[in-house]
Tab-separated table of C-alpha atoms in Angstrom:
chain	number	residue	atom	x	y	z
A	1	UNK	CA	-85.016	44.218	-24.682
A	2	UNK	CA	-85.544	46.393	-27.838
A	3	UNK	CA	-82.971	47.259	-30.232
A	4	UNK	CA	-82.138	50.563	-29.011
A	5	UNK	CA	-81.535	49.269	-25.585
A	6	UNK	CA	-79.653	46.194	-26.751
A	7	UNK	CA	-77.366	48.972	-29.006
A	8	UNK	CA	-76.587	51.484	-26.084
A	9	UNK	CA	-75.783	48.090	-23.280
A	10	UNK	CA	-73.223	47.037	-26.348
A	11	UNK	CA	-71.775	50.628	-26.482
A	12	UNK	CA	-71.654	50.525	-22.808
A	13	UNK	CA	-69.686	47.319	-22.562
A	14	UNK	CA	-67.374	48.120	-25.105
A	15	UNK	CA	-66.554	51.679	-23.545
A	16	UNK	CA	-66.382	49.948	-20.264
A	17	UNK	CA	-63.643	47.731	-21.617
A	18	UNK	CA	-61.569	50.359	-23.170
A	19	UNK	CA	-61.374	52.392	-20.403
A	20	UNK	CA	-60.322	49.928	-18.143
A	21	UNK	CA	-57.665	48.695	-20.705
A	22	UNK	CA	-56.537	52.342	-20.899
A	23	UNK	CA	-56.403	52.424	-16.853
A	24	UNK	CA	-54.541	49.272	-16.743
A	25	UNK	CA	-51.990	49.235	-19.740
A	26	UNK	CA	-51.031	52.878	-17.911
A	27	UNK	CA	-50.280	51.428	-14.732
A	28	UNK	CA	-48.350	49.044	-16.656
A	29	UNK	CA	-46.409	51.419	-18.442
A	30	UNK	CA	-45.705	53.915	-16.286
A	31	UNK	CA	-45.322	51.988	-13.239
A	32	UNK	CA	-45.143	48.137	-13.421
A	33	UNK	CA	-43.101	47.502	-16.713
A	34	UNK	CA	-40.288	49.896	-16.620
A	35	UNK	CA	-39.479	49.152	-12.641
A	36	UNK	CA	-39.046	45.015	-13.479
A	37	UNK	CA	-41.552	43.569	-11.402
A	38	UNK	CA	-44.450	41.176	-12.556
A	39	UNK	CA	-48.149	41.405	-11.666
A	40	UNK	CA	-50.084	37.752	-10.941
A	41	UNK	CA	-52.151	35.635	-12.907
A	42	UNK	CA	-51.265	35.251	-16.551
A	43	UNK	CA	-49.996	38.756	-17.286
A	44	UNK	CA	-47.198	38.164	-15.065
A	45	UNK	CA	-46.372	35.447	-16.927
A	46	UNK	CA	-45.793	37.330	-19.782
A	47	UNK	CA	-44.074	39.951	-17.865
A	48	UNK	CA	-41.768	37.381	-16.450
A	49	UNK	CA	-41.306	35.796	-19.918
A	50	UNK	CA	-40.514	38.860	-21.793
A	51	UNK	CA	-37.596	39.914	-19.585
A	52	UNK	CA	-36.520	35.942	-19.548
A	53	UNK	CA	-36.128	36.852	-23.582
A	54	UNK	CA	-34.226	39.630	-22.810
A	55	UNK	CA	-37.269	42.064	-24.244
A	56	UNK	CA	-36.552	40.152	-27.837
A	57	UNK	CA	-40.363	39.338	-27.813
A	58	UNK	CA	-42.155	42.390	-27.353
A	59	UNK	CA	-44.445	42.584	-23.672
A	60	UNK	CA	-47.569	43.341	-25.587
A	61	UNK	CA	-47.229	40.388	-28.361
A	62	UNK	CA	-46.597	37.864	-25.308
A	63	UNK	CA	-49.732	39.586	-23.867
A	64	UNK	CA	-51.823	38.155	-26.669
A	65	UNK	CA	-49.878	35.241	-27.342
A	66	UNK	CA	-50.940	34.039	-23.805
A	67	UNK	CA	-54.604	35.655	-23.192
A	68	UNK	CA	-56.199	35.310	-27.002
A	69	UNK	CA	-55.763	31.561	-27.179
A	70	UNK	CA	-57.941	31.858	-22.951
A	71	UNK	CA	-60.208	34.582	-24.105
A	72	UNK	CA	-61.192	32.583	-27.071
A	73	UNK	CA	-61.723	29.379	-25.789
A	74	UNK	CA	-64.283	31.520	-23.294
A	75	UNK	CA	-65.870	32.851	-25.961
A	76	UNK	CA	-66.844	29.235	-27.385
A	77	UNK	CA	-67.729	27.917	-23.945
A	78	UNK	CA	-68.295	30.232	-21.484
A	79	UNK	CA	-69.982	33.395	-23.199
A	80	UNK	CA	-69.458	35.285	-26.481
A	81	UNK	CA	-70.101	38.774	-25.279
A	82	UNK	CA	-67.553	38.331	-22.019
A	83	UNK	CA	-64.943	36.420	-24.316
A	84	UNK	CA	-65.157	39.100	-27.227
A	85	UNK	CA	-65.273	41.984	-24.033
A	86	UNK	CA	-61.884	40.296	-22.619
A	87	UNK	CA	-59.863	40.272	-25.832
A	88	UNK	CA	-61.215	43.991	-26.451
A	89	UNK	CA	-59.842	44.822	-22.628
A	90	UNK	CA	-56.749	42.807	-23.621
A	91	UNK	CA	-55.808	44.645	-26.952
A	92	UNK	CA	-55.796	47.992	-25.639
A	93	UNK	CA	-54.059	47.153	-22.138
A	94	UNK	CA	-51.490	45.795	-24.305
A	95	UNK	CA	-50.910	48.322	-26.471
A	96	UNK	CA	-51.491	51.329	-24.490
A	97	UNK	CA	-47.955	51.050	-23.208
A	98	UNK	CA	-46.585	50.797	-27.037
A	99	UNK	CA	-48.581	53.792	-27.927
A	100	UNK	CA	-46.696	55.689	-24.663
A	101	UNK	CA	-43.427	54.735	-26.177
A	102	UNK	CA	-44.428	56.265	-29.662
A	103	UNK	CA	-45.648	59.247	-28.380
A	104	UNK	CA	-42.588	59.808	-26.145
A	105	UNK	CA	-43.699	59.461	-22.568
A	106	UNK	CA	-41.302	58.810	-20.439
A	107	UNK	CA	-41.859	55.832	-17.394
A	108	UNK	CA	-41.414	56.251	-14.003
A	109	UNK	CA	-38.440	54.607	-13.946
A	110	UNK	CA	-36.783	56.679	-15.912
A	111	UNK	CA	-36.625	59.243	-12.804
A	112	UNK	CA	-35.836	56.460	-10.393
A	113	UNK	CA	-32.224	56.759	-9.385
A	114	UNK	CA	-32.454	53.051	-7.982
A	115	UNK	CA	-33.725	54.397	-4.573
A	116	UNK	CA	-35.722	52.069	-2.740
A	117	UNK	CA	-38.666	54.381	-2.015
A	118	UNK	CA	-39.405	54.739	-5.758
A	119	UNK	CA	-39.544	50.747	-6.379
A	120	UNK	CA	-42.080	51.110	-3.375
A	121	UNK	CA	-43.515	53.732	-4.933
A	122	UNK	CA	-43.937	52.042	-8.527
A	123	UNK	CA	-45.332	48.689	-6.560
A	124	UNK	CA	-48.094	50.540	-5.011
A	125	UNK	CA	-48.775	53.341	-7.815
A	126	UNK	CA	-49.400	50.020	-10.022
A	127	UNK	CA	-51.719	48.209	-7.361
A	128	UNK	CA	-54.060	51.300	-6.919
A	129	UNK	CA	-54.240	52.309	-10.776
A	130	UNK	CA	-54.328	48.955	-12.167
A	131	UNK	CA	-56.506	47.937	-9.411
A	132	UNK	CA	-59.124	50.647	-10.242
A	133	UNK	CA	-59.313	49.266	-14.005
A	134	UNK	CA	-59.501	45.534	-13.343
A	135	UNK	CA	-61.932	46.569	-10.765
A	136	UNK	CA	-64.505	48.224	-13.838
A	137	UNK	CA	-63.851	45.017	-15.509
A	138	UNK	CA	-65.228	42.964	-12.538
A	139	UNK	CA	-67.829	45.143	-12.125
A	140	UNK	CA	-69.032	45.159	-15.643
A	141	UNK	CA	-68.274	41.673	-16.915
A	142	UNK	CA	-67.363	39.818	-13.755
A	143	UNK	CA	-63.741	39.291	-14.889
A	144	UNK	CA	-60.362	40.896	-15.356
A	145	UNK	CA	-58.163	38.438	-17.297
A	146	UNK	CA	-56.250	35.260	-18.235
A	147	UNK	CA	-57.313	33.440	-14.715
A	148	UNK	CA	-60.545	34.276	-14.286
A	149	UNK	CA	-60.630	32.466	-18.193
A	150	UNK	CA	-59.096	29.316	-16.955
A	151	UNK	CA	-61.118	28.958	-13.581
A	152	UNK	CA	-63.906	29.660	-15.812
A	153	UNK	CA	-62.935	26.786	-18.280
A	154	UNK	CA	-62.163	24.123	-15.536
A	155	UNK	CA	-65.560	24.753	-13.965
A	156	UNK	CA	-67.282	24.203	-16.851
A	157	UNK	CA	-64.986	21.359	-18.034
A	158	UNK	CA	-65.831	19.425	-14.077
A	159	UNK	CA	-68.747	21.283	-12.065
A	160	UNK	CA	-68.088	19.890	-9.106
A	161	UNK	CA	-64.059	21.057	-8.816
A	162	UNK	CA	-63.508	24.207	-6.331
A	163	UNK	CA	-61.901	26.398	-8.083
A	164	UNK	CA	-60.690	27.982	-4.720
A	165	UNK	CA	-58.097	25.284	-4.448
């Protein structure tokens, strides 16, 4: 692959990854974060763990706190690009919702009178938006986040384990 090529795939990947942390750190903002409900994997454990600190750690910082430490480790072992791709994706999904607070918009919670149909609403906005970002990750890279990382680890670590169980 020439240099020209090899320049444009990089540019590719990296726009990929912003745009899908954009899409995702949205959904998260708008939707997911403000309504008190936790996606899966190891985001959700930082969701969980920020309201367990009674939001004294801030969401995005226990973002990286738990996915740098995964995304590097897959950098060493794994692959460079995808590790350095994930921690890209990461950053911005984690501070997209900080930058939404600065600039003053306003989450979807904040026009939920507690009704039920808005928490529905906020479950299922979150799904499809956040959905449609980790799915331009997979697409692109293969991965989305802090799981795929570990599965990724613990087959390389023992071959023959299934990470399906």
């Amino acid at each position: 692959m020439n240099t020209k090529a090899k320049a444009k795939e990089i540019f590719l990947d990296i726009l990929h990854a912003i745009i899908a942390g954009i899409i995702v750190g949205t959904a998260y903002h708008f939707f997911q974060n403000s309504n008190g409900f936790a996606p899966g994997g190891v985001g959700g454990l930082a969701t969980i763990t920020h309201f367990l600190l009674a939001d004294n750690v801030s969401w995005s910082i226990l973002m990286i706190t738990f996915n740098l430490p995964i995304f590097i480790l897959v950098s060493i072992f794994i692959d460079k690009k995808l590790g350095l791709m994930l921690i890209l994706y990461m950053i911005i999904q984690s501070y997209i919702p900080k930058l939404y607070e600065l600039i003053g918009l306003n989450a979807y919670c904040l026009a939920n009178n507690g009704d039920d149909f808005n928490i529905v609403f906020a479950c299922v906005a979150t799904g499809v938006i956040s959905g449609f970002g980790f799915s331009i990750m997979l697409r692109r890279f293969g991965a989305s986040g802090g799981t795929y990382g570990i599965s990724a680890l613990l087959k390389k670590a023992n071959p023959g384990i299934n990470i399906a169980y």
